[in-house]
Short mmCIF file of C-alpha atoms in Angstrom, two decimals:
data_model
loop_
_atom_site.label_atom_id
_atom_site.label_comp_id
_atom_site.label_asym_id
_atom_site.label_seq_id
_atom_site.Cartn_x
_atom_site.Cartn_y
_atom_site.Cartn_z
CA ALA A 10 -5.73 -17.83 45.04
CA GLN A 11 -3.80 -15.10 43.31
CA LYS A 12 -5.36 -11.65 43.34
CA VAL A 13 -4.29 -8.26 42.00
CA THR A 14 -6.11 -5.07 42.93
CA GLN A 15 -5.71 -1.79 41.11
CA ALA A 16 -8.04 0.54 42.95
CA GLN A 17 -7.54 3.48 40.58
CA THR A 18 -9.57 2.84 37.45
CA GLU A 19 -8.85 6.19 35.80
CA ILE A 20 -6.35 8.97 36.48
CA SER A 21 -5.95 12.27 34.67
CA VAL A 22 -2.89 14.45 35.07
CA VAL A 23 -1.55 17.49 33.32
CA GLU A 24 1.61 17.00 31.31
CA LYS A 25 4.82 17.21 33.38
CA GLU A 26 3.06 16.21 36.60
CA ASP A 27 4.22 13.10 38.46
CA VAL A 28 1.75 10.24 38.80
CA THR A 29 1.76 7.05 40.88
CA LEU A 30 -0.22 3.96 39.96
CA ASP A 31 -1.10 1.65 42.84
CA CYS A 32 -1.08 -2.13 42.89
CA VAL A 33 -1.91 -4.43 45.81
CA TYR A 34 -1.56 -8.18 45.46
CA GLU A 35 -2.42 -11.37 47.32
CA THR A 36 -0.54 -14.63 47.04
CA ARG A 37 0.24 -17.62 49.23
CA ASP A 38 3.53 -18.17 47.48
CA THR A 39 6.63 -17.32 49.48
CA THR A 40 8.59 -16.41 46.38
CA TYR A 41 7.00 -14.73 43.43
CA TYR A 42 7.43 -12.16 40.71
CA LEU A 43 5.42 -9.07 39.85
CA PHE A 44 5.06 -7.31 36.53
CA TRP A 45 3.85 -4.03 35.11
CA TYR A 46 2.56 -3.86 31.53
CA LYS A 47 1.41 -0.88 29.48
CA GLN A 48 -1.42 -1.12 26.94
CA PRO A 49 -1.59 1.81 24.51
CA PRO A 50 -4.72 2.32 22.37
CA SER A 51 -3.27 -0.01 19.72
CA GLY A 52 -4.05 -2.93 22.05
CA GLU A 53 -0.66 -4.57 22.42
CA LEU A 54 0.53 -5.04 26.00
CA VAL A 55 4.10 -3.88 26.44
CA PHE A 56 6.25 -5.33 29.20
CA LEU A 57 7.71 -2.62 31.49
CA ILE A 58 9.28 -4.30 34.49
CA ARG A 59 9.60 -7.56 36.42
CA ARG A 60 10.58 -7.70 40.09
CA ASN A 61 11.03 -10.72 42.35
CA SER A 62 9.97 -10.96 45.96
CA PHE A 63 13.55 -11.20 47.17
CA ASP A 64 14.47 -7.78 45.87
CA GLU A 65 12.69 -4.91 47.60
CA GLN A 66 15.17 -2.36 46.40
CA ASN A 67 13.36 0.40 44.59
CA GLU A 68 14.37 0.99 41.03
CA ILE A 69 14.50 3.97 38.74
CA SER A 70 14.67 3.74 34.98
CA GLY A 71 14.53 7.08 33.27
CA ARG A 72 11.19 8.66 34.12
CA TYR A 73 9.86 5.41 35.59
CA SER A 74 10.33 4.21 39.15
CA TRP A 75 8.91 1.33 41.16
CA ASN A 76 8.22 0.97 44.85
CA PHE A 77 7.91 -2.64 46.01
CA GLN A 78 6.92 -3.21 49.65
CA LYS A 79 6.43 -6.82 50.64
CA SER A 80 5.14 -5.87 54.10
CA THR A 81 2.11 -4.14 52.59
CA SER A 82 1.88 -6.35 49.46
CA SER A 83 2.17 -3.33 47.24
CA PHE A 84 4.03 -2.74 43.99
CA ASN A 85 3.48 0.85 42.94
CA PHE A 86 4.65 2.50 39.74
CA THR A 87 5.54 6.18 39.35
CA ILE A 88 5.97 8.21 36.19
CA THR A 89 7.92 11.42 36.69
CA ALA A 90 7.25 14.43 34.45
CA SER A 91 4.45 12.68 32.58
CA GLN A 92 4.12 13.06 28.83
CA VAL A 93 1.17 12.68 26.48
CA VAL A 94 2.72 9.47 25.11
CA ASP A 95 2.35 7.93 28.57
CA SER A 96 -1.42 7.88 28.08
CA ALA A 97 -2.39 4.22 28.20
CA VAL A 98 -3.85 1.54 30.43
CA TYR A 99 -1.36 0.13 32.91
CA PHE A 100 -1.67 -3.39 34.28
CA CYS A 101 -0.08 -4.93 37.31
CA ALA A 102 0.33 -8.71 36.98
CA LEU A 103 1.19 -11.63 39.28
CA PRO A 104 2.34 -14.96 37.82
CA GLY A 105 1.50 -18.27 39.49
CA GLY A 106 -1.43 -20.53 40.13
CA TYR A 107 -3.62 -22.21 37.53
CA GLN A 108 -4.31 -18.85 35.89
CA LYS A 109 -0.62 -18.66 34.96
CA VAL A 110 -0.69 -14.88 35.19
CA THR A 111 -3.31 -12.85 37.07
CA PHE A 112 -3.79 -9.31 35.82
CA GLY A 113 -5.38 -6.42 37.64
CA ILE A 114 -8.28 -4.56 36.11
CA GLY A 115 -5.93 -1.86 34.88
CA THR A 116 -5.54 1.87 35.50
CA LYS A 117 -6.31 4.16 32.59
CA LEU A 118 -3.92 7.08 32.61
CA GLN A 119 -4.73 10.19 30.62
CA VAL A 120 -2.04 12.85 30.32
CA ILE A 121 -3.50 16.16 29.26
CA PRO A 122 -1.29 18.51 27.25
CA GLU B 21 13.61 -9.95 15.45
CA THR B 22 9.99 -10.55 14.44
CA GLY B 23 7.42 -9.77 17.10
CA VAL B 24 4.14 -11.51 17.86
CA THR B 25 1.63 -11.20 15.06
CA GLN B 26 -2.06 -12.03 15.21
CA SER B 27 -4.66 -12.42 12.51
CA PRO B 28 -7.19 -11.26 11.73
CA THR B 29 -7.25 -7.88 13.47
CA HIS B 30 -11.01 -7.63 13.49
CA LEU B 31 -13.73 -10.21 13.05
CA ILE B 32 -17.52 -10.14 13.16
CA LYS B 33 -19.46 -13.35 13.73
CA THR B 34 -22.97 -14.33 14.74
CA ARG B 35 -24.10 -16.47 17.64
CA GLY B 36 -23.54 -20.18 17.14
CA GLN B 37 -20.77 -19.79 14.59
CA GLN B 38 -17.21 -20.98 14.98
CA VAL B 39 -14.04 -18.91 14.76
CA THR B 40 -10.30 -19.55 14.45
CA LEU B 41 -7.75 -16.95 15.53
CA ARG B 42 -4.09 -17.24 14.65
CA CYS B 43 -0.87 -16.21 16.28
CA SER B 44 2.77 -16.28 15.23
CA SER B 45 5.11 -16.23 18.17
CA GLN B 46 8.19 -14.09 18.47
CA SER B 47 11.33 -15.62 17.03
CA GLY B 48 12.99 -17.94 19.56
CA HIS B 49 9.89 -18.26 21.76
CA ASN B 50 8.42 -21.72 22.36
CA THR B 51 5.52 -20.85 24.65
CA VAL B 52 2.26 -19.25 23.59
CA SER B 53 -0.51 -18.04 25.89
CA TRP B 54 -3.97 -16.84 24.94
CA TYR B 55 -5.99 -14.26 26.85
CA GLN B 56 -9.49 -12.84 26.58
CA GLN B 57 -9.85 -9.17 27.43
CA ALA B 58 -13.35 -7.81 27.80
CA LEU B 59 -13.87 -4.07 27.53
CA GLY B 60 -12.59 -2.28 30.63
CA GLN B 61 -11.13 -5.44 32.14
CA GLY B 62 -7.74 -7.01 32.50
CA PRO B 63 -6.72 -9.98 30.34
CA GLN B 64 -8.11 -13.34 31.48
CA PHE B 65 -5.96 -16.41 30.89
CA ILE B 66 -7.49 -18.96 28.50
CA PHE B 67 -4.70 -21.50 28.03
CA GLN B 68 -1.03 -21.92 27.33
CA TYR B 69 0.95 -24.15 24.98
CA TYR B 70 4.55 -25.18 25.42
CA ARG B 71 6.25 -27.17 22.68
CA GLU B 72 2.90 -28.20 21.16
CA GLU B 73 1.42 -29.46 24.45
CA GLU B 74 -1.22 -27.70 26.55
CA ASN B 75 0.53 -26.37 29.64
CA GLY B 76 -2.27 -24.91 31.69
CA ARG B 77 -5.84 -23.82 31.24
CA GLY B 78 -7.92 -21.09 32.81
CA ASN B 79 -11.59 -21.09 33.68
CA PHE B 80 -12.97 -21.33 30.14
CA PRO B 81 -15.40 -23.96 28.77
CA PRO B 82 -14.27 -26.74 26.41
CA ARG B 83 -15.64 -24.92 23.38
CA PHE B 84 -12.46 -22.85 23.67
CA SER B 85 -9.71 -25.02 22.22
CA GLY B 86 -6.33 -24.52 20.71
CA LEU B 87 -3.19 -26.01 19.36
CA GLN B 88 0.41 -25.15 18.75
CA PHE B 89 2.34 -26.08 15.63
CA PRO B 90 5.96 -27.27 15.30
CA ASN B 91 7.04 -23.72 14.40
CA TYR B 92 5.41 -22.61 17.70
CA SER B 93 2.65 -20.63 16.03
CA SER B 94 -0.75 -21.22 17.54
CA GLU B 95 -4.48 -21.19 16.93
CA LEU B 96 -7.39 -20.45 19.20
CA ASN B 97 -10.70 -22.02 18.18
CA VAL B 98 -14.03 -21.06 19.68
CA ASN B 99 -17.15 -23.08 18.86
CA ALA B 100 -20.81 -22.18 19.39
CA LEU B 101 -20.07 -18.49 19.79
CA GLU B 102 -22.01 -16.57 22.41
CA LEU B 103 -22.58 -12.83 22.78
CA ASP B 104 -20.29 -12.78 25.83
CA ASP B 105 -17.41 -13.99 23.67
CA SER B 106 -17.15 -10.48 22.24
CA ALA B 107 -13.73 -9.30 23.39
CA LEU B 108 -10.15 -8.59 22.44
CA TYR B 109 -8.21 -11.85 22.18
CA LEU B 110 -4.53 -11.49 22.93
CA CYS B 111 -1.74 -13.88 22.16
CA ALA B 112 1.55 -13.71 24.04
CA SER B 113 4.77 -15.61 23.53
CA SER B 114 7.61 -16.27 25.91
CA VAL B 115 10.54 -18.60 26.45
CA GLY B 116 10.23 -21.79 28.50
CA GLN B 117 7.54 -23.18 30.78
CA GLY B 118 8.06 -20.81 33.65
CA ASP B 119 5.37 -18.24 34.31
CA ASN B 120 7.89 -15.70 35.51
CA GLN B 121 9.20 -14.84 32.09
CA PRO B 122 8.07 -11.56 30.52
CA GLN B 123 5.48 -12.14 27.84
CA HIS B 124 5.49 -10.44 24.47
CA PHE B 125 2.01 -9.64 23.21
CA GLY B 126 0.50 -9.20 19.80
CA ASP B 127 -1.94 -6.42 18.94
CA GLY B 128 -4.87 -8.76 19.43
CA THR B 129 -7.93 -9.80 17.46
CA ARG B 130 -11.10 -7.90 18.23
CA LEU B 131 -14.01 -10.31 17.97
CA SER B 132 -17.57 -9.01 17.83
CA ILE B 133 -20.53 -11.37 18.13
CA LEU B 134 -23.87 -10.19 16.76
#
């Protein structure tokens, strides 16, 4: 069965600090994708990134970076120089299985001005 | 391009009633998925429609039903509402049957059961 664990339920940081959101997953699939979504207070989930299991190269996009390590089944997400607009709930997600997409419980990030 | 729109935004019902939630998919998308998100939880997959056919169903009872129309918009129907059905219902659209495509979500319908 697919499983996604986000151990951090809530994180608070002061604006301009860096913050890393953790995600650990379980799957029996040999090839798979992983996603991160952001859910601001408005409710709409916004797609941030998709990575496949073949590509463990870390990626940086502006203030966002991702660290995918297949050996530890982790797909962590870092925001550099956090801003108040980054305040949201962040979900890690794993497609596959009868659930189609399995989401973690989410990490609520609060950036304090 | 038009994004995913859901209606209504908020709804209050009582136990035992029936409800219909609606979703218009993003232009060019032929797959619609529905999720239930309880407070403080991640979205839980209800079912998915691809080209008007059900293409997968999560662990929800038969009183949760749906359909997809030729224009790829979709409805979620819930019969015999229970208190535990209170949640945010999210619709997401994507392209194709594959689960590995990014999904585009609407703002959701917040359903409260009294």
